[in-house]
Coordinates of C-alpha atoms in Angstrom, one line a residue:
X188 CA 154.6 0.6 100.6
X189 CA 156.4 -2.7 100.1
X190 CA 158.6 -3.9 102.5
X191 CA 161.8 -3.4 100.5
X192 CA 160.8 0.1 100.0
X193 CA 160.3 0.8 103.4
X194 CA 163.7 -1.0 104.6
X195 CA 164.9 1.1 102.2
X196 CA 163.9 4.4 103.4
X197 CA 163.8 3.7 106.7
X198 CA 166.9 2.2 107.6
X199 CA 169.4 4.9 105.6
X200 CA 170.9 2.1 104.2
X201 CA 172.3 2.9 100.8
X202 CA 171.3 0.6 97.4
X203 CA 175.0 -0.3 96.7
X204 CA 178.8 0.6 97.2
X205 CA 180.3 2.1 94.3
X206 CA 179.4 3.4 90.7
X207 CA 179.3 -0.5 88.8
X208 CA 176.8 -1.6 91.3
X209 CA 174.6 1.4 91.1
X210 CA 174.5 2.3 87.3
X211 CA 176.0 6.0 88.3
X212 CA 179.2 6.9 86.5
X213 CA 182.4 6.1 88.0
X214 CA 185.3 8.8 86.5
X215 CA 188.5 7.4 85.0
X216 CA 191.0 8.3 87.5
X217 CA 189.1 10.2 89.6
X218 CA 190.4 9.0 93.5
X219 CA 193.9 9.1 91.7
X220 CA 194.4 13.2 91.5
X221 CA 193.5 13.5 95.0
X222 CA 193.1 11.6 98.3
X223 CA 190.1 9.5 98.0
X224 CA 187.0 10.8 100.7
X225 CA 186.2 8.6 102.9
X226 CA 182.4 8.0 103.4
X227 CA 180.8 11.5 103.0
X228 CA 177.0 10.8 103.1
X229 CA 177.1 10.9 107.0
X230 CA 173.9 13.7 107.2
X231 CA 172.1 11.8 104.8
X232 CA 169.5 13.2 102.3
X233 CA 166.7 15.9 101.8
X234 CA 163.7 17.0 99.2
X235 CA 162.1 20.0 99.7
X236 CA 159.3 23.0 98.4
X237 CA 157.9 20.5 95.9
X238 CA 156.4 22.5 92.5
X239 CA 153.7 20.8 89.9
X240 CA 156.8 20.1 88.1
X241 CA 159.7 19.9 90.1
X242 CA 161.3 19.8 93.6
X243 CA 164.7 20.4 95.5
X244 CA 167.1 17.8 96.2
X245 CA 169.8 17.8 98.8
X246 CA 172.6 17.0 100.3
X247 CA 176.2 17.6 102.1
X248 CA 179.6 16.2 101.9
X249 CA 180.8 15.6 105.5
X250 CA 182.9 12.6 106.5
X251 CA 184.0 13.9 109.7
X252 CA 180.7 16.0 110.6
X253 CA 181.8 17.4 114.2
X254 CA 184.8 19.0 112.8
X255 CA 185.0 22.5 114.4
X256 CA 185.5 24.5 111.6
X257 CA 182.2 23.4 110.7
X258 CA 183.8 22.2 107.0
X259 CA 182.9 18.8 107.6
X260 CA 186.4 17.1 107.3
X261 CA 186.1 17.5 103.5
X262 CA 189.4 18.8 101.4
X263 CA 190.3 22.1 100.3
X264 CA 188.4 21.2 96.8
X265 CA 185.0 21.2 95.1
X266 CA 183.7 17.9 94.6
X267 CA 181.7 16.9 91.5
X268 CA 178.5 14.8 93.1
X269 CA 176.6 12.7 90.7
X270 CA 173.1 12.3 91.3
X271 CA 169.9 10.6 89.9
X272 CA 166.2 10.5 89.9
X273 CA 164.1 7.5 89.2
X274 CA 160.6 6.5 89.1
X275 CA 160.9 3.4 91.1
X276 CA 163.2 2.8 94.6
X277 CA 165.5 0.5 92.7
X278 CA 166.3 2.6 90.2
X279 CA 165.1 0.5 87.0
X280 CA 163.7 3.7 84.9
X281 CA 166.1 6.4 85.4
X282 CA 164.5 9.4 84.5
X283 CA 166.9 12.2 85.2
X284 CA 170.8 12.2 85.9
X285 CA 172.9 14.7 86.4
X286 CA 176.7 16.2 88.0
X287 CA 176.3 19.1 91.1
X288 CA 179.3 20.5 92.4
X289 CA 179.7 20.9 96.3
X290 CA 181.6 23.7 96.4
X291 CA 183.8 24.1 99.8
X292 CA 182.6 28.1 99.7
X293 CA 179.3 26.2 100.4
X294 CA 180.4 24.1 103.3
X295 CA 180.6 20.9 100.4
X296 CA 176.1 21.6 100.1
X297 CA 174.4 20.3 96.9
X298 CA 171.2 21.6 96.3
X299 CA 170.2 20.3 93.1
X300 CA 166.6 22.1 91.9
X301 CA 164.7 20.1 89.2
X302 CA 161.7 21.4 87.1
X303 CA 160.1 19.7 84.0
X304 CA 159.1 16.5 85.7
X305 CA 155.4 14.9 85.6
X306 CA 152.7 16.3 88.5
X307 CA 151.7 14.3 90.9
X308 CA 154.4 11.6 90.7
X309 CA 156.6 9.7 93.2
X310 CA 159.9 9.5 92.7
X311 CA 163.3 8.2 94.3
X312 CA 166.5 9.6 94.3
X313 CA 170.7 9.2 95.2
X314 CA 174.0 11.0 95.0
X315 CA 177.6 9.8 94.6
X316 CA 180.6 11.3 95.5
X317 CA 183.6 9.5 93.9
X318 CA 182.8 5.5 94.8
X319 CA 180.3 6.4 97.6
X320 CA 176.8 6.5 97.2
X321 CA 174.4 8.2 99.4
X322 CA 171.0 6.7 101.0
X323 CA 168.0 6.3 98.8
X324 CA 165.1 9.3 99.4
X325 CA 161.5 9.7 98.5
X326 CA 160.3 12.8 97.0
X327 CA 157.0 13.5 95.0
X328 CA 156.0 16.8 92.9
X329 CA 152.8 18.1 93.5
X330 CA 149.2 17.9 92.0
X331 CA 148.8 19.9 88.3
X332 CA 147.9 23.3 89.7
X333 CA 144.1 22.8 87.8
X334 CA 143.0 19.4 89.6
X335 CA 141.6 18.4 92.6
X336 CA 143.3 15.4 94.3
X337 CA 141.3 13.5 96.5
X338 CA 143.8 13.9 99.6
X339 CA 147.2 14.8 101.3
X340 CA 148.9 13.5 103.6
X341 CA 151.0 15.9 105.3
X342 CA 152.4 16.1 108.9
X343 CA 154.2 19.2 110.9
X344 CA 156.6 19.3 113.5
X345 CA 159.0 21.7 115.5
X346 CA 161.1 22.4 118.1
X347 CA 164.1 19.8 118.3
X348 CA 166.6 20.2 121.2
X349 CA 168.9 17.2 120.3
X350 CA 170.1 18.0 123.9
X351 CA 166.6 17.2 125.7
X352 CA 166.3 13.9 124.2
X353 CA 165.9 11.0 121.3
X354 CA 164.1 12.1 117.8
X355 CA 162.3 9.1 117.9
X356 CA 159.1 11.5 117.2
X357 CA 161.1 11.8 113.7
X358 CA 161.0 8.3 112.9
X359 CA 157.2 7.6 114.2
X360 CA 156.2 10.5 111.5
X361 CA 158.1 8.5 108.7
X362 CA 156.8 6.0 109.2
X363 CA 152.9 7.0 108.9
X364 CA 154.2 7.9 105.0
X365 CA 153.2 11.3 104.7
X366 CA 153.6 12.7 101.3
X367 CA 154.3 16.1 102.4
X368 CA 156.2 17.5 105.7
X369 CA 156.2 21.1 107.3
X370 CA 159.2 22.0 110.1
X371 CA 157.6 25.0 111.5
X372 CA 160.8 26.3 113.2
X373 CA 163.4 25.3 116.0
X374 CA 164.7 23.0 114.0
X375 CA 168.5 23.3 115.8
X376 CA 169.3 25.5 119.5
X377 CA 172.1 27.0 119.3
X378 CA 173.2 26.7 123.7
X379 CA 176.5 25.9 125.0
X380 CA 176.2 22.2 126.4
X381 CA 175.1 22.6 130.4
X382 CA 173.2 25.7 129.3
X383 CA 169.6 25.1 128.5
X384 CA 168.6 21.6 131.0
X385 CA 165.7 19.3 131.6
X386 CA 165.4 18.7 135.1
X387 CA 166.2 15.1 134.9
X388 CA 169.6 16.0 133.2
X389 CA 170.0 16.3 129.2
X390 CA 170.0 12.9 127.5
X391 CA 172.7 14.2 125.0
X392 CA 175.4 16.7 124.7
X393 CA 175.3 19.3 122.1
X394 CA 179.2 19.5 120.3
X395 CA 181.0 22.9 120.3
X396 CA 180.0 26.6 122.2
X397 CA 176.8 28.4 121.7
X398 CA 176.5 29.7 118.0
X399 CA 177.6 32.6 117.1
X400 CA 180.1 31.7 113.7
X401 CA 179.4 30.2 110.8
X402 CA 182.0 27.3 111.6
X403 CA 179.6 26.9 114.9
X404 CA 176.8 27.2 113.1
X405 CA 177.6 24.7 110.2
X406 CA 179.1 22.4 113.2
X407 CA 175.5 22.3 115.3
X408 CA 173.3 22.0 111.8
X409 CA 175.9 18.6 111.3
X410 CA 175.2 17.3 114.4
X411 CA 171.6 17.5 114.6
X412 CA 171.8 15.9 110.5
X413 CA 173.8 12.9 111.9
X414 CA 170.5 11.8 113.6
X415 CA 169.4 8.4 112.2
X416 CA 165.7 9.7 113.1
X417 CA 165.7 12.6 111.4
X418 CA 167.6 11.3 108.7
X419 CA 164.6 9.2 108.1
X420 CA 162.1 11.8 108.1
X421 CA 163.9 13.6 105.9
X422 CA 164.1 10.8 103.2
X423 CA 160.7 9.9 103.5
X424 CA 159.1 12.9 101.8
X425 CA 159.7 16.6 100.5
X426 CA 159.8 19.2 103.7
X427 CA 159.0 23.1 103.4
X428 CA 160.5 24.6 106.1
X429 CA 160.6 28.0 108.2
X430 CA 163.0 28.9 110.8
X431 CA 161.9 30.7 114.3
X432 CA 163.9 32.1 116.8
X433 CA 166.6 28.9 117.7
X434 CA 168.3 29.0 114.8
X435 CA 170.2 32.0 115.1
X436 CA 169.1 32.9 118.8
X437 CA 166.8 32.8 121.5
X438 CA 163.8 35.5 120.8
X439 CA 165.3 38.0 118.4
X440 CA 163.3 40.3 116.4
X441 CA 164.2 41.2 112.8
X442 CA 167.9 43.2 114.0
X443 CA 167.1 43.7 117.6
X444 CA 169.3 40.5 119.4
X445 CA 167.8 38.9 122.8
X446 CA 170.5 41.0 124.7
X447 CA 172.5 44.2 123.7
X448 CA 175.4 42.4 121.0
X449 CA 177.3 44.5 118.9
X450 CA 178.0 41.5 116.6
X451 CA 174.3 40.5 116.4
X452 CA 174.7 41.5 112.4
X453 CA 177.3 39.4 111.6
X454 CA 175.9 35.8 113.9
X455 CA 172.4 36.4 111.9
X456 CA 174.2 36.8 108.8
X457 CA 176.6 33.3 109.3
X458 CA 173.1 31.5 111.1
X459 CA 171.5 32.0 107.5
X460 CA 174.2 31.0 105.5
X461 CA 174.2 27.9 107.3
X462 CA 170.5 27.5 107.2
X463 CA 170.6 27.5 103.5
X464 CA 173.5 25.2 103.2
X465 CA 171.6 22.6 105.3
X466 CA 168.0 22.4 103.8
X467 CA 166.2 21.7 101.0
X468 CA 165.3 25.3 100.0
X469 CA 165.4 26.7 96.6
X470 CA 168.1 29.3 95.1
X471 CA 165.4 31.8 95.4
X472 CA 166.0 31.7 99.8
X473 CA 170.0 32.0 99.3
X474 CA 171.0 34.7 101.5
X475 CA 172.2 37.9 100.8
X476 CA 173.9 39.0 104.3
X477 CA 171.7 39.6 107.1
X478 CA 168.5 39.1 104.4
X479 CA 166.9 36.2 103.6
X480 CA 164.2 35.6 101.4
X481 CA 161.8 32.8 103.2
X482 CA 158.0 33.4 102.8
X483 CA 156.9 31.6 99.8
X484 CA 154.1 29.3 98.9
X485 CA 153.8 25.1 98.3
X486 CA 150.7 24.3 96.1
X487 CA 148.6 21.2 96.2
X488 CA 147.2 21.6 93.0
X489 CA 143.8 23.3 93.9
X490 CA 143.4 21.2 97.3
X491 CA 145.4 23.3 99.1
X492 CA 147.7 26.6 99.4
X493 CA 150.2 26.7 102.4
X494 CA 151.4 29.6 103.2
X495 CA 155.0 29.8 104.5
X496 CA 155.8 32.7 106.6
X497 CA 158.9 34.4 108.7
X498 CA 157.2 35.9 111.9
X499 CA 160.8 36.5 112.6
X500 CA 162.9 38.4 110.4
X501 CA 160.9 41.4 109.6
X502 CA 159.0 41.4 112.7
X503 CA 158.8 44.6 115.4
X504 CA 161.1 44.2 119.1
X505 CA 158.5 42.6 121.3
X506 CA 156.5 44.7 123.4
X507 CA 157.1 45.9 126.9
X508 CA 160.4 43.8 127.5
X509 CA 159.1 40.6 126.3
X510 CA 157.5 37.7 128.6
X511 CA 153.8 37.6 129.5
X512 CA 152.4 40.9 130.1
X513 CA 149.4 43.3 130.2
X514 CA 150.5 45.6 127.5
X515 CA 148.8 48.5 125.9
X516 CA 151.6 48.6 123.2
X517 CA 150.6 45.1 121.9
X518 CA 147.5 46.5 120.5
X519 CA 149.4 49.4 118.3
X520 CA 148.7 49.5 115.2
X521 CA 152.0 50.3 114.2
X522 CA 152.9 46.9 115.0
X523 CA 153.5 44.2 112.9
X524 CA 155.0 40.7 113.0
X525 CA 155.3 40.2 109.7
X526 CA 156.3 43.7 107.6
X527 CA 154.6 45.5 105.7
X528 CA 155.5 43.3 102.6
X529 CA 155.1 40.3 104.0
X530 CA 151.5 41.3 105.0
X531 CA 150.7 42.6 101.7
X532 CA 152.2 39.5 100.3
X533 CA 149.9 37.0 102.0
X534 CA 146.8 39.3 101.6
X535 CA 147.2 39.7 98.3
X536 CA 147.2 35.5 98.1
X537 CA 143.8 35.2 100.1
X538 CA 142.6 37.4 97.4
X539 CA 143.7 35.2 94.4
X540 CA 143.4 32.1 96.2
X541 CA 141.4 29.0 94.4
X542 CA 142.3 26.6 96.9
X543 CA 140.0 24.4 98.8
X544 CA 142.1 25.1 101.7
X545 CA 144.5 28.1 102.6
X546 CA 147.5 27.0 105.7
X547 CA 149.4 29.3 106.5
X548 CA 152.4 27.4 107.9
X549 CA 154.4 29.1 111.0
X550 CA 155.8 29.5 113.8
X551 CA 154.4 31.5 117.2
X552 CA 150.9 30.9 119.0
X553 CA 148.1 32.7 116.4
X554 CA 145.4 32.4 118.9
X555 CA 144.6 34.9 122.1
X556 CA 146.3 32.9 125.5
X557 CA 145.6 34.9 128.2
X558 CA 147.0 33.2 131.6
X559 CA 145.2 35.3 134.0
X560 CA 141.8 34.9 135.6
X561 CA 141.0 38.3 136.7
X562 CA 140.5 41.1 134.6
X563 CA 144.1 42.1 133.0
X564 CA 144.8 40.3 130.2
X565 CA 148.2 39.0 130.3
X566 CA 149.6 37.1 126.9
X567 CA 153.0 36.2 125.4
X568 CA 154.8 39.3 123.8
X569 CA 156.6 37.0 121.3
X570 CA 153.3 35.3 119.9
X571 CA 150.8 37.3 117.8
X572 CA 149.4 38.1 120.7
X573 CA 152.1 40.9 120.8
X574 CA 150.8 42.0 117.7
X575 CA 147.6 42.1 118.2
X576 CA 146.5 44.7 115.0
X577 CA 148.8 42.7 112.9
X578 CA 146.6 39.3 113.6
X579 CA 143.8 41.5 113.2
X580 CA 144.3 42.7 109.9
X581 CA 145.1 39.3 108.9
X582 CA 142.1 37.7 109.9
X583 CA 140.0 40.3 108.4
X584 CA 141.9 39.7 105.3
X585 CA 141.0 36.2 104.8
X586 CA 137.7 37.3 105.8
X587 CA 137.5 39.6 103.3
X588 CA 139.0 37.5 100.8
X589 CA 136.6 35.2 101.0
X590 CA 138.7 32.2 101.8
X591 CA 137.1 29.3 102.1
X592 CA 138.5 27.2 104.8
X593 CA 141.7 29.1 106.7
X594 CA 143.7 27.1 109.0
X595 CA 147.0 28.1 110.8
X596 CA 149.4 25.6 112.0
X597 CA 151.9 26.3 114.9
X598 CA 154.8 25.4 116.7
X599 CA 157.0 26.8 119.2
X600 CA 155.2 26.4 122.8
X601 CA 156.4 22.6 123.4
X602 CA 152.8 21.4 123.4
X603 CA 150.2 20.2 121.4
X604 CA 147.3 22.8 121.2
X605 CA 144.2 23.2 119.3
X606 CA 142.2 26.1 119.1
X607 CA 138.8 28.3 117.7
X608 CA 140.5 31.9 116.1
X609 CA 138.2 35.0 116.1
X610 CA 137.7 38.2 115.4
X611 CA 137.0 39.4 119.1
X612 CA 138.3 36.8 122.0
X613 CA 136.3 39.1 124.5
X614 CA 133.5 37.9 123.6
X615 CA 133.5 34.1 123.7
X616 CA 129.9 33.8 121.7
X617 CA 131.0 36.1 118.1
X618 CA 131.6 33.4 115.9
X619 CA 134.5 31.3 115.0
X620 CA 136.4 32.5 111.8
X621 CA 139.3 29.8 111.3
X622 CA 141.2 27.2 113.5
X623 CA 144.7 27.1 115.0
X624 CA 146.7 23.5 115.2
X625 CA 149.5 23.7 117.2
X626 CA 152.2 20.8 117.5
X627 CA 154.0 20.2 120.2
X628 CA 157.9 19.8 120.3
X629 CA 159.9 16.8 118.9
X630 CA 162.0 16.9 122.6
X631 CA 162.1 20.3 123.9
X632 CA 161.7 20.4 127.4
X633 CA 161.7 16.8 128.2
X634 CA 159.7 14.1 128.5
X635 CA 156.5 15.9 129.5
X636 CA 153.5 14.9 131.0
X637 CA 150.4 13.5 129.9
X638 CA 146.7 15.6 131.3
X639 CA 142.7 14.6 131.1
X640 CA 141.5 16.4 128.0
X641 CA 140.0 19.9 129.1
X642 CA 142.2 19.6 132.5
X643 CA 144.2 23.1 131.9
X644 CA 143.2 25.5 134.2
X645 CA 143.7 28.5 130.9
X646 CA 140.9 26.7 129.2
X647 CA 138.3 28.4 131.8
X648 CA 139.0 31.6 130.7
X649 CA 139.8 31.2 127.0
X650 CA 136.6 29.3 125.9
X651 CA 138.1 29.1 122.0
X652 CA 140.8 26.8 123.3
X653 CA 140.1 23.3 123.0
X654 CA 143.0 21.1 123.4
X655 CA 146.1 21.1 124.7
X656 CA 148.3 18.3 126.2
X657 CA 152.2 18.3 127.0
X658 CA 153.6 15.1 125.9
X659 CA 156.3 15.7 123.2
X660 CA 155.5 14.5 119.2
X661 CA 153.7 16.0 116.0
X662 CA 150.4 16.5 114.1
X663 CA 149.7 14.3 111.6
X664 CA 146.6 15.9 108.7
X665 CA 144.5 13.9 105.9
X666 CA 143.2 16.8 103.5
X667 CA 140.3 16.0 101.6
X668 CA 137.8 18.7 99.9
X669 CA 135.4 18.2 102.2
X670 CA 137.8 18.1 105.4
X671 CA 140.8 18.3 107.4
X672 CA 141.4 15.9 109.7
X673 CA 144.0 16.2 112.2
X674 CA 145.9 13.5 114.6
X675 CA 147.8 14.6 117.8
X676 CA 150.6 11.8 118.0
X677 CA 152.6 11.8 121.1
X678 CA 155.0 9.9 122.6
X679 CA 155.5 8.7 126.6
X680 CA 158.8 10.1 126.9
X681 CA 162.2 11.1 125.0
X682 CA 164.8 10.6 127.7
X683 CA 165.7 7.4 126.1
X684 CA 165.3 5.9 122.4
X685 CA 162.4 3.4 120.9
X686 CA 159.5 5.0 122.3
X687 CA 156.2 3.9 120.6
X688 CA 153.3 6.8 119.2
X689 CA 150.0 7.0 119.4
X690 CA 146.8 9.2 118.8
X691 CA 146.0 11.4 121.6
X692 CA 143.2 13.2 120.4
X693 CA 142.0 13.6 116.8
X694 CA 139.4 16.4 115.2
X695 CA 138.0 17.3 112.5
X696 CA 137.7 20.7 110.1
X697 CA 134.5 20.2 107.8
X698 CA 134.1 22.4 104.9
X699 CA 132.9 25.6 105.2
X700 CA 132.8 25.5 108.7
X701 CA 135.2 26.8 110.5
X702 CA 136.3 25.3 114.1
X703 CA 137.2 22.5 115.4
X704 CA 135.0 19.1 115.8
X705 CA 136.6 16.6 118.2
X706 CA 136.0 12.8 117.2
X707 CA 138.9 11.0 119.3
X708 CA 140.5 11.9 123.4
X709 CA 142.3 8.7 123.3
X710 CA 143.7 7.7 127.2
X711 CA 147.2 6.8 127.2
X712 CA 147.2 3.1 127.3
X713 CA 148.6 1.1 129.9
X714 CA 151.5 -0.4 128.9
X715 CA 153.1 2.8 127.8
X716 CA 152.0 4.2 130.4
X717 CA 153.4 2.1 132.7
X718 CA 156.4 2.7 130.4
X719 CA 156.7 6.8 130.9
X720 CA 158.9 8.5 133.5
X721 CA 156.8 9.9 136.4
X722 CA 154.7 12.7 135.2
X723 CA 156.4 16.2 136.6
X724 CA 153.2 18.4 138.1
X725 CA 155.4 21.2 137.0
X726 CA 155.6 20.4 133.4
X727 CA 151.9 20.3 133.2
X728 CA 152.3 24.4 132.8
X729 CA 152.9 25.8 129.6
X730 CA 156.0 26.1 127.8
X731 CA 156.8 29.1 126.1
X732 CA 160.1 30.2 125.2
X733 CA 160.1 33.7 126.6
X734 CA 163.4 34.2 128.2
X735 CA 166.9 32.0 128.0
X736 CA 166.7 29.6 130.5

């Protein structure tokens, strides 16, 4: 990546100020008939679920994006937004161009979804909305769905409480260049400032009350967009994302709210509409009420298949009152975390699957965690482990399918895990049948703490765990056909901005054989460390977002 290009993507500076200096159409007239917008491009720009042929691009009008009726500061009008696709970042072969209307039903979104193009191609894009042009994004479509490419790129994140710090871990991914990015949920919380606290005190203020209305909703999804970090992330490369429990409220379950709330329909309902309007998604995820169609698949030609799923929406109440418990009911095979649908849906994929390697992208610990020593075993009712036929039938599916190298990548828990699956955790020798990558947050919960490799005390009595360390940041992958290879990037705090990233601890996926080969444990080195807050003993525990705080 040239230095231009990267200045360019990496700095959200736009390529020029008005329509004669970009080569986009200016309209006769146009500020005449009505007062002209001030700068709108404030949340910058998006790609997302990249095809063979095509991808989405996106963005949304908002020159005044704390308003509190969530519109943004944009008039009482649609907008006509001009946009264009080139194959270089300076816009010298224009391959597509095109008019999207931000519509003010749609909070002023423009989701502009593009098909026809070559596989396997980079490409750059911009909008303009009357003499304003937006930032400069990278985007790519992926691999023909009959070759083999000889790698990906792709990193994950999650979890992002603007409150509880800096998204500096957004700008450390960008800047490894990965060509593909999964958000695997928790991408915006939806407290009340001085609700949910680090102990040190929240870095930042979240704008407005908890969620509950679409205006709140569409005002917290703006503020979290105004990040210069993210913005950078998000321009760097096409995202597929999945929501978890954040982004309408703290551990609901398909209807069935955290607490007894009459109007849970109606806030679930408003928390999707705003979703949509605020990511890169195609019009096959726009929301019909309280429904939203999520689970879908991103091809990498016949490298990989990542599964996107919604452990969410169609998912059973959580067993025996939620938390960590010893529950018989977890094990009912009634249960699901998924749906039936959803279930059938990603079976039936194992089964037709060509790829070299099957993700399934998502959101709540996959592996067993039991926290207690002695006999009981005690695991998180919100994780699969809540489910525990559900996982089951899953993993025999894959099994059954034949799938050739199943992984599952995580977020939600605020640390970086890595982990053995099986078919029976109760017996620590029956062999390994896939492997679990878990990411730890972006800045929930702090600054964290860093541990010695094999220090937590969980890892005596779950053998098939094999990493786990609390610093915040995100996992960065390089797929090949013969392996995965995954990097655990953390940072030394959040608490303020600039922190630097490095590689924790790195492993390896061979082909074929499932599990987990570690081939880095990487010390934090001394000048950051002598740059990180005092470690807190108590945040060397797990996090696990069981209960509002």
């Amino acid at each position: 990546m040239s230095l231009s290009r990267r200045t360019i993507l990496l700095s959200g500076a736009a390529l020029g100020a008005a329509g004669a200096v970009t080569g986009l159409p200016v309209a006769a007239g146009a500020a005449a008939a009505h007062r002209p917008l001030a700068y709108p491009f404030t949340l910058g720009v998006a790609s997302g679920d990249p095809d063979h042929d095509g991808f989405v691009l996106w963005t949304r009008l908002a020159p005044q994006p704390l308003a509190e009726d969530g519109l943004g500061g944009m008039p009482d009008r649609d907008v006509p937004v001009h946009w264009e696709l080139a194959a270089d970042e300076r816009f010298r072969h224009v391959v597509r161009r095109g008019v999207a209307v931000a519509r003010t039903r749609s909070a002023h979104s423009v989701h502009v979804e593009l098909a026809g193009l070559l596989p396997g191609r980079e490409y750059f894009y911009r909008f303009r909305a009357e003499r304003h042009v937006s930032p400069t994004g990278r985007t790519r479509t992926a691999p023909a769905p009959w070759t083999m490419p000889a790698a990906l790129a792709m990193g994950f994140a999650s979890c992002s409480q603007y409150e509880h710090g800096y998204f500096t871990a957004y700008r450390r991914l960008a800047e490894t260049e990965p060509e593909l990015i999964l958000h695997l949920g928790d991408y915006q919380y939806e407290y009340a400032p001085d609700t949910y606290n680090v102990p040190a005190g929240n870095p930042r203020d979240h704008e407005g009350p908890e969620t509950r209305t679409l205006a709140n909703y569409r005002q917290r999804h703006a503020q979290y967009k105004t990040d210069a970090d993210l913005q950078a992330a998000h321009a760097v490369a096409p995202w597929a994302v999945v929501f978890d429990d954040h982004e309408v409220e703290n551990n609901w379950a398909d209807e069935v709210p955290e607490a007894p709330d009459p109007e849970f329909p109606a806030r679930r309902a408003a928390a999707f509409q705003a979703y949509y309007e605020n990511m890169p998604l195609r019009r096959t995820s726009i929301p019909r009420g309280i429904d939203m169609q999520l689970y879908r698949r991103v091809r990498w030609g016949r490298l990989a298949t990542f599964h996107m799923l919604d452990t969410r929406q169609y998912r059973d109440d959580q067993a025996c009152g939620d938390g960590y418990k010893d529950c018989a009911a977890a094990s009912d095979p009634a249960r699901s975390i998924t749906g039936a649908e959803q279930e059938a849906w990603l079976l039936d994929g194992f089964r037709r699957s060509d790829a070299q390697w099957d993700i399934l992208g998502q959101q709540v610990f996959f592996a067993q965690r039991d926290n207690n020593s002695g006999p009981l075993t005690v695991t998180s009712m919100d994780s699969w482990d809540g489910y525990v036929a559900s996982r089951d039938r899953i993993t025999r599916g894959w099994l059954a399918a034949g799938v050739r190298n199943p992984v599952v990548l995580t977020g939600d828990v605020h640390a970086h895990w890595a982990s053995d699956l099986k078919l029976d955790y109760a017996d620590p020798t029956s062999r390994t049948v896939g492997t679990e990558l878990v990411c730890s947050s972006i800045t929930s919960t702090g600054d964290g703490a860093d541990s010695a490799a094999g220090s937590h005390p969980w890892f005596a009595f779950n053998p098939h765990l094999r990493f786990q360390n609390n610093l915040r940041g995100y996992v960065r992958t390089t797929i090949t056909p013969g392996q995965l290879t995954a990097d655990f990037d953390v940072l030394p705090y959040v608490s303020r901005p600039g922190a630097p990233a490095y590689t924790r601890a790195s492993f390896v996926i061979e082909d074929r054989v499932p599990g987990l080969h570690q081939t880095a444990d990487n010390p934090i080195p001394s000048a950051v460390r002598s740059a990180a807050p005092s470690a807190d003993p108590g945040q060397q525990t797990v996090q696990q977002e069981t209960v509002r705080p």
